[in-house]
Amino acid sequence: SKRSWNFLLSLLKFERFQRLNAQWSNHLHSLLEIQYTSNRNNYLQLCHQIQFTLTIDNSLSIFPKLHQPYNELMIVIDQCVQNTDQEQCWAPLSDWIQLKLNTDQPILDLVEIKVMLLLNIYYNYYCNGQLASLNTLLPVIENILQPSSEELRIFRAFLQPEQYMVGYPNMNNSQDDNYLNNSFRLDCQDQEELNIRHTLVNLLAMIMLGGRQCFLWTFTFEPLKLQNTFGFGSTARTIIRHDSVHYDCGCIISETGELYRFSTREINENSLNVPAVYVAYFATFGALAWHLLLFDTSVQNLNGPILSSGAINAVEEIRFRIAGNSIRAKVCHFVRARLFLTYNFLSLLANEDGACIILNRCFEQIAQLTRQHNENLWIKPLFTTLNDQLKAEQEFQTRIYYPVHEQLGICKKFINSLYLQSQIQKQFQEYISQIPVHIQLTHFKTELNNPKYSELSFNILRHMLDSFDFLKMTRIIYDLSQFYFLLHQTYAQLITKDEFTTVNLQELYQRDRKYWNYSDNFENQNQNDKHLLIIENGIKAVNAYHHFTNGLIRPGACDETQRFTTITMKTPISYLVTGDSHDEGDIVMRIL
């Protein structure tokens, strides 16, 4: 996709450009650089904000009535901050709130005011490191806005993060150091981390605005209730259980950005697909991230009951190991990694600015539809049936993701019109907008998955495109078959039934080698080398499948999906061969 405006500005300051022609690079940079006002954070771009906070122009807006009040609120709070009378400084804010609420036809409701206030605090004071000027605001919020316990928890975390945001970095707790908490430092200047942070804050604000009827509220504030229900976006098609399939087990994006389907039992044209699934997972794991930032008990609530502790604490392979010196650090890294992954794959499709716009607009749309709950009964706090989950995913693609996706160009143009300040900037942006993008397979698949084409018979094509990664794995069938026959025919003669649980692959191979070494036939002696090659290829095949499925296999106990481990020459034979129980061991045949 096309790169963002900021990418170009950074490129002009890049060492190679400076070395080749510093005068030209610097002059062009000065012509194209956006000049921000002194009270605006350079790391907070317009694309990072909810739309009703940008301007009083409410065209294209999902919440048109909030534009003017937000602008008024911003002015009122600024007046309060400038007031040196400590006892009366917040009186204008109190009066403004009462005016909006206590009219014959109230202009705003209480939750709308809370959300606007939260975004104002974050954009204008948190991001600028000016929270000290709001140090007396919290009692006012408690007295006037009557926040729920969840809302009060949020305001405390934003107004006094060092005290109330769980895990806020400090010098006395290096054990829990992690990227999620570090991104909320008041002095954070990592642009990529801040992009994700801004989007997380917008997500939280829209969860507040939507309220308790939305599943994202449950993910944020009551994740333990997700147990024994169906997780939105999960391809597992089974309930979340602490002793079986966890939520993250069905939410796996491959290293190439493809959605790994845990189960193929319910794949149809309405299933959640790339790239809509990137937004869905950013929302659900973003909500879990907020649970980690707001609740002291968050780690024990998530690690095991909702998220797989086996995946969080994995040590078998380096690629599965989660960074962190404590369980909290590992859980935070685990959740943040999924945010980083989905954000970056979405950025590859629409660049960083486009990814932020898509995410923010989708969150706004979720909030709006949740508030119109009588017309959108598919939005639920919990999905107790698989049909409810599938219906919600279908509606998410049809009514949230694709409408936003199709308006992305218009939204970008609108935002560009707000911050481009000179004629040369506007002309350059217009020129860039007219340059065609290189169409990739992902663009084709994005359109193929568009619900407006669901009535056309593309099922075979969809299944084929969804199966590319799986079809590549069929190359291991031959090696697995050879390995299976070697263990069950040739090697079956070298071991008794009582030895299955004690003898490993290395020991069995040594018996085989000893047997053939007694033979005078040169061809028979070569069997050693053939058998060793079959074993080595078999081990590679099993471990390749483990890599492909992120260590998951079915059927397991009671026909449930379970985790399995990689194998070596030290692996017990009982783990590999077919025994009396169909859900224990028998890894080779279960893969086949």
XYZ file of C-alpha atoms in Angstrom:
592
model
C 0.000 0.000 0.000
C 0.999 3.653 -0.223
C 3.088 4.913 2.681
C 1.900 7.603 5.063
C 2.767 11.307 4.904
C 4.952 10.996 8.009
C 6.893 8.173 6.371
C 7.911 10.549 3.581
C 8.972 13.249 6.038
C 11.078 10.735 7.988
C 12.590 9.465 4.738
C 13.772 12.966 3.792
C 15.697 13.119 7.074
C 17.176 9.675 6.481
C 20.980 9.533 6.525
C 21.324 8.451 2.880
C 19.201 11.355 1.588
C 21.075 13.782 3.805
C 24.387 12.472 2.497
C 23.341 12.630 -1.167
C 21.814 16.119 -1.077
C 21.085 17.581 2.352
C 20.041 20.991 0.983
C 17.434 19.500 -1.373
C 16.105 17.073 1.305
C 15.815 19.725 3.993
C 14.151 22.232 1.661
C 11.578 19.672 0.513
C 11.020 18.642 4.143
C 10.309 22.250 5.142
C 7.805 22.613 2.290
C 5.900 19.438 3.186
C 6.184 19.476 6.986
C 2.955 19.970 8.907
C 3.289 22.798 11.426
C 1.474 21.961 14.641
C 0.225 24.432 17.187
C 2.223 24.663 20.382
C -0.396 22.801 22.454
C -0.604 19.778 20.137
C 1.453 16.622 20.511
C 3.448 15.772 17.390
C 2.815 12.062 18.034
C -0.982 12.476 17.942
C -2.164 12.840 14.351
C -5.712 13.546 13.195
C -6.011 9.987 11.917
C -5.485 8.798 15.505
C -8.633 10.515 16.817
C -12.316 9.671 16.891
C -13.965 11.665 14.126
C -16.312 13.830 16.232
C -13.240 15.221 18.042
C -11.618 16.563 14.866
C -13.834 19.432 13.759
C -17.352 20.848 14.045
C -17.894 19.679 10.443
C -20.059 16.582 10.934
C -20.161 15.374 7.339
C -19.413 11.630 7.081
C -19.897 11.422 10.852
C -21.265 8.410 12.703
C -22.097 10.659 15.688
C -23.011 14.004 14.065
C -24.576 15.524 17.192
C -21.344 15.215 19.219
C -19.107 17.457 17.080
C -20.261 20.849 18.369
C -20.569 19.772 22.052
C -17.080 18.256 21.998
C -15.627 21.519 20.731
C -17.535 23.415 23.434
C -16.333 21.009 26.124
C -12.738 21.433 25.014
C -13.036 25.232 25.377
C -14.779 24.974 28.767
C -12.106 22.673 30.197
C -9.377 24.985 28.943
C -11.095 27.879 30.750
C -11.296 25.816 33.946
C -7.618 24.929 33.743
C -6.675 28.594 33.332
C -8.769 29.615 36.351
C -6.576 30.135 39.420
C -9.476 29.961 41.884
C -9.084 26.408 43.172
C -12.536 26.266 44.759
C -14.468 27.550 41.734
C -12.243 26.526 38.843
C -14.514 23.674 37.707
C -17.766 25.616 38.062
C -17.968 26.374 34.283
C -17.690 22.637 33.539
C -20.408 21.812 36.068
C -22.668 24.499 34.606
C -22.064 23.280 31.047
C -22.939 19.692 31.977
C -26.126 20.748 33.757
C -27.133 22.869 30.772
C -26.784 19.912 28.393
C -28.672 17.521 30.650
C -31.417 19.664 32.188
C -33.338 20.917 29.181
C -36.798 19.875 28.010
C -35.133 17.845 25.286
C -31.653 16.948 26.599
C -28.973 17.564 23.993
C -26.679 14.893 25.393
C -26.986 11.924 27.702
C -24.677 11.245 30.618
C -22.561 8.555 28.928
C -21.916 10.783 25.897
C -20.556 13.497 28.187
C -18.336 10.978 29.988
C -16.905 9.682 26.712
C -16.234 13.179 25.354
C -14.572 14.121 28.638
C -12.395 10.991 28.579
C -11.192 11.665 25.016
C -10.534 15.314 25.875
C -8.440 14.295 28.876
C -6.431 11.869 26.801
C -5.867 13.864 23.594
C -5.138 17.240 25.202
C -3.616 16.454 28.595
C -2.412 12.851 28.847
C -0.643 13.000 25.473
C 0.891 16.377 26.317
C 2.041 15.366 29.797
C -0.196 18.012 31.408
C -2.257 15.896 33.795
C -1.108 18.031 36.742
C -3.497 20.764 35.562
C -6.386 18.298 36.050
C -5.390 17.076 39.510
C -8.644 18.306 41.089
C -10.973 17.051 38.351
C -11.593 13.536 39.685
C -13.837 14.585 42.625
C -15.861 16.725 40.217
C -16.409 13.714 37.936
C -17.510 11.575 40.877
C -19.980 14.198 42.138
C -21.495 15.401 38.872
C -21.282 12.535 36.369
C -22.182 9.670 38.734
C -19.802 7.205 37.051
C -20.323 3.473 37.426
C -17.573 1.498 39.149
C -16.135 0.592 35.745
C -16.215 4.196 34.510
C -14.642 5.503 37.721
C -11.861 2.936 37.324
C -11.196 4.312 33.825
C -11.127 7.981 34.852
C -8.774 7.229 37.742
C -6.379 5.394 35.408
C -6.270 8.321 32.975
C -6.093 11.152 35.483
C -3.633 9.476 37.883
C -1.962 6.666 35.897
C 1.040 6.271 38.218
C -1.345 5.418 41.048
C -4.274 3.682 39.382
C -3.124 2.140 36.080
C -2.144 -1.434 36.939
C 1.486 -2.138 36.102
C 2.395 1.472 35.303
C 6.208 1.352 34.906
C 8.284 2.367 37.900
C 11.882 1.833 38.945
C 10.900 -0.477 41.806
C 9.268 -3.131 39.621
C 11.481 -4.176 36.728
C 10.151 -7.757 36.925
C 6.834 -6.761 35.333
C 8.397 -4.625 32.588
C 6.450 -5.060 29.315
C 5.609 -3.195 26.112
C 1.908 -2.810 26.904
C 2.487 -0.868 30.113
C 5.488 0.986 28.693
C 3.378 2.380 25.852
C 1.228 4.195 28.452
C 4.149 6.013 30.019
C 3.480 9.741 29.943
C 6.879 10.269 28.316
C 6.533 7.502 25.676
C 7.825 8.659 22.271
C 7.834 5.423 20.275
C 5.623 6.274 17.298
C 4.543 2.688 16.553
C 3.678 1.988 20.180
C 1.803 5.279 20.399
C -0.220 4.471 17.267
C -1.463 1.333 19.007
C -1.985 3.196 22.305
C -4.107 5.916 20.686
C -6.249 3.253 19.013
C -6.640 1.350 22.290
C -7.902 4.505 24.004
C -10.413 5.087 21.208
C -11.546 1.479 21.564
C -12.106 1.929 25.302
C -14.062 5.152 24.761
C -16.335 3.446 22.243
C -16.825 0.456 24.570
C -17.959 2.961 27.219
C -20.280 4.626 24.724
C -21.783 1.335 23.578
C -22.299 0.001 27.081
C -22.899 -3.379 28.664
C -24.877 -4.929 25.810
C -21.723 -5.350 23.710
C -19.436 -8.391 23.983
C -16.438 -6.024 24.079
C -17.667 -4.724 27.462
C -17.530 -8.318 28.736
C -14.011 -8.815 27.372
C -12.923 -5.609 29.131
C -14.615 -5.737 32.507
C -15.928 -9.277 33.084
C -13.793 -11.710 31.038
C -14.420 -14.642 33.398
C -18.013 -14.665 32.105
C -16.618 -15.703 28.707
C -16.038 -19.205 30.072
C -18.429 -21.789 28.624
C -19.514 -19.372 25.885
C -18.424 -18.932 22.265
C -15.692 -16.341 21.690
C -16.308 -13.715 19.014
C -13.931 -14.269 16.087
C -12.649 -17.631 17.304
C -12.417 -20.303 14.614
C -12.472 -23.067 17.246
C -16.286 -23.298 17.064
C -16.346 -24.591 20.623
C -16.899 -22.990 23.994
C -14.047 -21.371 25.932
C -12.924 -23.670 28.737
C -10.044 -23.354 31.178
C -9.232 -27.070 30.816
C -9.670 -27.332 27.052
C -9.785 -24.846 24.174
C -9.048 -21.259 25.217
C -10.051 -18.111 23.356
C -6.612 -17.509 21.819
C -6.454 -21.095 20.476
C -9.029 -20.166 17.840
C -7.569 -16.722 17.059
C -4.325 -17.483 15.269
C -2.903 -15.386 12.445
C -0.096 -17.078 10.511
C 3.298 -15.522 9.866
C 2.061 -14.576 6.387
C -1.066 -12.844 7.709
C -3.484 -15.663 6.931
C -6.199 -16.769 9.342
C -5.492 -20.249 10.639
C -8.803 -22.066 10.915
C -8.840 -24.181 14.042
C -11.908 -26.071 12.820
C -13.314 -26.474 9.313
C -16.740 -27.579 10.527
C -18.381 -24.193 10.004
C -16.520 -22.513 7.140
C -18.883 -20.680 4.814
C -19.029 -17.453 2.883
C -20.148 -15.614 6.028
C -17.227 -16.724 8.198
C -14.959 -13.979 9.474
C -12.092 -13.509 7.022
C -8.945 -11.486 6.429
C -8.775 -8.498 6.698
C -11.963 -8.006 8.766
C -10.590 -10.478 11.289
C -7.646 -8.116 11.982
C -10.102 -5.506 13.276
C -12.057 -8.119 15.234
C -8.939 -9.451 16.992
C -7.578 -5.964 17.685
C -10.905 -5.180 19.351
C -11.162 -8.337 21.469
C -7.504 -8.520 22.481
C -7.524 -4.738 22.914
C -10.382 -5.170 25.387
C -8.342 -7.839 27.214
C -5.409 -5.405 27.250
C -7.606 -2.903 29.059
C -8.549 -5.565 31.584
C -4.814 -5.989 32.266
C -4.407 -2.236 32.726
C -7.447 -1.700 34.939
C -7.730 -4.723 37.263
C -5.291 -6.031 39.885
C -6.664 -9.561 39.435
C -6.373 -9.464 35.642
C -3.533 -11.975 35.308
C -5.302 -14.708 37.267
C -8.549 -13.872 35.439
C -6.966 -14.332 32.002
C -4.012 -16.721 32.374
C -5.694 -20.119 32.284
C -9.423 -19.363 32.340
C -9.516 -17.379 29.056
C -6.014 -17.480 27.546
C -3.907 -20.609 27.240
C -1.323 -20.720 30.018
C 0.470 -23.372 27.952
C 0.965 -20.866 25.141
C 1.881 -18.027 27.513
C 4.447 -20.156 29.362
C 5.653 -22.163 26.323
C 9.342 -23.120 26.482
C 9.683 -25.884 23.863
C 10.504 -23.640 20.895
C 12.122 -20.212 20.807
C 9.432 -18.869 18.462
C 6.727 -19.683 21.023
C 8.488 -18.204 24.031
C 6.892 -15.082 25.429
C 9.182 -12.349 26.739
C 8.983 -11.282 30.356
C 10.468 -11.975 33.773
C 7.116 -12.496 35.509
C 3.740 -14.019 34.714
C 2.212 -10.554 34.408
C 4.902 -9.470 31.955
C 4.330 -12.609 29.868
C 0.540 -12.180 29.762
C 0.895 -8.502 28.804
C 3.410 -9.350 26.062
C 1.155 -12.175 24.842
C -1.849 -9.850 24.439
C 0.183 -6.941 23.100
C 1.802 -9.226 20.475
C -1.649 -9.882 18.992
C -2.378 -6.168 18.868
C 0.945 -5.499 17.176
C 0.403 -8.330 14.675
C -3.111 -7.331 13.599
C -2.231 -3.626 13.451
C 0.783 -4.293 11.259
C -0.995 -6.602 8.830
C -3.771 -4.026 8.503
C -1.096 -1.363 7.916
C 0.337 -3.421 5.047
C -3.051 -3.165 3.345
C -3.841 0.481 4.075
C -0.629 2.058 5.533
C -0.370 3.185 9.170
C -2.767 6.129 8.829
C -5.307 4.023 6.992
C -5.105 1.262 9.608
C -5.849 3.770 12.384
C -8.787 5.235 10.449
C -10.255 1.783 9.763
C -9.941 0.673 13.380
C -11.357 3.896 14.820
C -14.286 4.017 12.404
C -15.109 0.361 13.066
C -15.101 0.996 16.820
C -17.399 3.993 16.319
C -19.735 1.871 14.228
C -19.830 -0.892 16.870
C -20.730 1.687 19.524
C -23.444 3.223 17.358
C -25.067 -0.136 16.529
C -24.885 -1.220 20.175
C -26.727 1.946 21.228
C -29.424 1.042 18.683
C -29.763 -2.323 20.355
C -33.406 -3.017 19.524
C -32.448 -2.964 15.849
C -29.235 -4.957 16.346
C -30.060 -7.911 18.557
C -27.081 -9.812 17.143
C -24.854 -7.711 19.418
C -24.830 -9.546 22.740
C -22.788 -9.457 25.960
C -22.107 -13.189 25.520
C -22.614 -15.696 22.715
C -24.137 -18.802 24.270
C -24.701 -20.632 20.982
C -22.548 -21.155 17.925
C -25.303 -19.732 15.724
C -25.242 -16.486 17.732
C -21.468 -16.229 17.235
C -21.655 -16.909 13.485
C -24.518 -14.429 13.079
C -22.515 -11.741 14.900
C -19.438 -12.365 12.755
C -21.506 -12.183 9.580
C -23.095 -8.896 10.683
C -19.693 -7.543 11.732
C -18.366 -8.023 8.203
C -21.550 -6.793 6.515
C -22.414 -3.789 8.682
C -19.135 -2.729 10.255
C -15.930 -3.678 8.460
C -16.838 -3.485 4.768
C -18.813 -0.206 4.940
C -15.793 1.362 6.657
C -13.378 -0.244 4.189
C -15.308 1.147 1.228
C -15.299 4.670 2.694
C -11.580 4.699 3.547
C -10.586 6.850 0.565
C -13.248 9.456 1.373
C -12.239 9.526 5.056
C -8.559 9.977 4.179
C -9.396 12.837 1.836
C -11.491 14.512 4.559
C -8.680 14.254 7.134
C -6.121 15.523 4.617
C -8.287 18.589 4.037
C -8.107 19.377 7.764
C -4.360 19.414 8.252
C -2.732 20.180 4.891
C -1.774 23.838 5.213
C -0.167 24.953 1.953
C -0.999 24.671 -1.714
C 2.078 22.584 -2.431
C 1.071 20.092 0.282
C -2.455 19.785 -1.133
C -1.238 19.421 -4.707
C 1.323 16.810 -3.692
C -1.306 14.832 -1.771
C -3.667 15.003 -4.732
C -0.900 13.684 -6.995
C -0.171 10.800 -4.602
C -3.870 9.924 -4.366
C -4.071 9.547 -8.149
C -1.184 7.080 -8.349
C -2.647 3.552 -8.618
C -1.654 0.951 -6.053
C -0.166 -2.410 -7.032
C -2.943 -4.953 -6.691
C -1.880 -7.995 -4.667
C -3.593 -11.313 -3.960
C -4.696 -9.903 -0.583
C -6.667 -7.142 -2.321
C -8.426 -9.756 -4.446
C -9.248 -11.881 -1.390
C -10.533 -8.800 0.448
C -13.051 -8.168 -2.340
C -13.879 -11.875 -2.677
C -14.846 -11.957 1.003
C -17.058 -8.869 0.660
C -20.577 -9.904 1.767
C -22.109 -8.168 -1.252
C -20.786 -11.086 -3.340
C -22.065 -13.766 -0.948
C -24.877 -14.841 -3.278
C -22.416 -15.691 -6.047
C -21.078 -19.249 -6.164
C -17.475 -18.647 -5.108
C -17.384 -21.253 -2.334
C -14.858 -23.536 -4.039
C -12.583 -20.586 -4.789
C -12.886 -19.333 -1.195
C -12.091 -22.781 0.204
C -9.088 -23.115 -2.078
C -7.659 -19.712 -1.138
C -8.281 -20.422 2.549
C -6.476 -23.763 2.187
C -3.170 -22.695 0.624
C -1.173 -23.089 3.828
C -2.870 -26.397 4.616
C -2.309 -27.786 1.103
C 1.408 -27.067 1.462
C 1.450 -29.389 4.466
C 0.301 -32.365 2.390
C 3.913 -32.806 1.301
C 4.658 -34.413 4.674
C 2.189 -37.295 4.099
C 4.779 -39.545 2.462
C 7.362 -39.080 5.228
C 4.728 -39.627 7.935
C 3.466 -42.788 6.214
C 6.975 -44.225 5.947
C 7.590 -43.389 9.589
C 4.305 -44.988 10.660
C 4.992 -48.234 8.742
C 8.519 -48.434 10.119
C 7.271 -48.166 13.710
C 4.316 -50.543 13.324
C 5.812 -53.216 11.053
C 9.612 -53.403 11.255
C 10.093 -52.059 14.781
C 7.071 -53.873 16.234
C 9.200 -57.003 16.264
C 11.847 -55.360 18.449
C 9.691 -54.362 21.423
C 7.213 -55.959 23.793
C 3.928 -54.399 24.803
C 5.179 -53.815 28.352
C 8.069 -51.706 27.046
C 6.012 -49.163 25.106
C 5.967 -46.585 27.881
C 9.653 -46.916 28.793
C 11.530 -47.329 25.498
C 12.244 -44.234 23.405
C 12.909 -43.853 19.703
C 16.700 -43.721 20.147
C 16.763 -47.006 22.087
C 14.568 -48.732 19.523
C 16.790 -47.554 16.693
C 19.850 -48.938 18.521
C 18.128 -52.339 18.769
C 17.398 -52.196 15.062
C 21.002 -51.269 14.287
C 22.325 -54.078 16.450
C 20.027 -56.553 14.682
C 21.143 -55.623 11.163
C 24.821 -55.440 12.116
C 24.749 -59.178 12.827
C 23.763 -59.802 9.205
C 26.445 -60.632 6.615
C 24.271 -59.347 3.787
C 25.556 -55.933 2.669
C 22.079 -54.892 1.470
C 20.607 -55.684 4.878
C 23.309 -53.607 6.572
C 22.224 -50.656 4.449
C 18.812 -50.891 6.095
C 20.292 -49.029 9.062
C 20.889 -45.968 6.946
C 17.444 -46.191 5.314
C 15.696 -46.517 8.660
C 17.622 -43.613 10.144
C 16.634 -41.423 7.175
C 12.961 -42.428 7.590
C 13.141 -41.562 11.303
C 14.797 -38.192 10.680
C 12.254 -37.287 7.997
C 9.434 -38.470 10.245
C 10.626 -36.275 13.115
C 10.875 -33.295 10.751
C 7.359 -33.989 9.452
C 5.778 -34.183 12.919
C 7.578 -31.035 14.031
C 6.599 -29.209 10.827
C 2.954 -29.988 11.578
C 3.463 -28.776 15.151
C 4.849 -25.497 13.753
C 1.934 -25.180 11.307
C -0.795 -25.693 13.935
C 0.954 -23.795 16.746
C 1.135 -27.047 18.717
C -2.553 -28.015 18.483
C -4.033 -31.310 17.325
C -7.347 -33.098 17.341
C -8.920 -35.358 18.216
C -7.745 -35.278 21.781
C -9.430 -36.436 24.959
C -13.219 -36.607 24.442
C -12.661 -35.563 20.816
C -11.437 -32.119 21.915
C -8.498 -30.288 20.421
C -5.405 -30.538 22.606
C -1.782 -29.422 22.669
C 1.029 -31.740 21.640
C 4.794 -31.380 21.805
C 7.571 -31.612 19.272
C 9.447 -34.920 19.110
C 13.086 -36.004 19.171
C 15.008 -39.281 19.290
C 14.317 -39.231 23.050
C 10.515 -39.331 22.582
C 8.814 -42.455 24.064
C 7.435 -44.892 21.501
C 4.036 -44.796 23.242
C 3.670 -41.150 22.181
C 4.081 -42.049 18.496
C 2.337 -45.384 17.845
C -1.301 -46.462 17.810
C -2.388 -47.913 21.131
C -5.604 -48.926 22.851
C -6.824 -45.337 23.368
C -7.666 -43.186 20.350
C -7.069 -39.923 22.228
C -3.679 -40.659 23.811
C -0.367 -40.788 21.953
C -0.743 -42.022 18.347
C 0.586 -38.642 17.151
C 1.726 -39.851 13.725
C -1.619 -41.359 12.711
C -3.574 -38.473 14.205
C -1.603 -36.065 12.022
C -2.191 -38.241 8.984
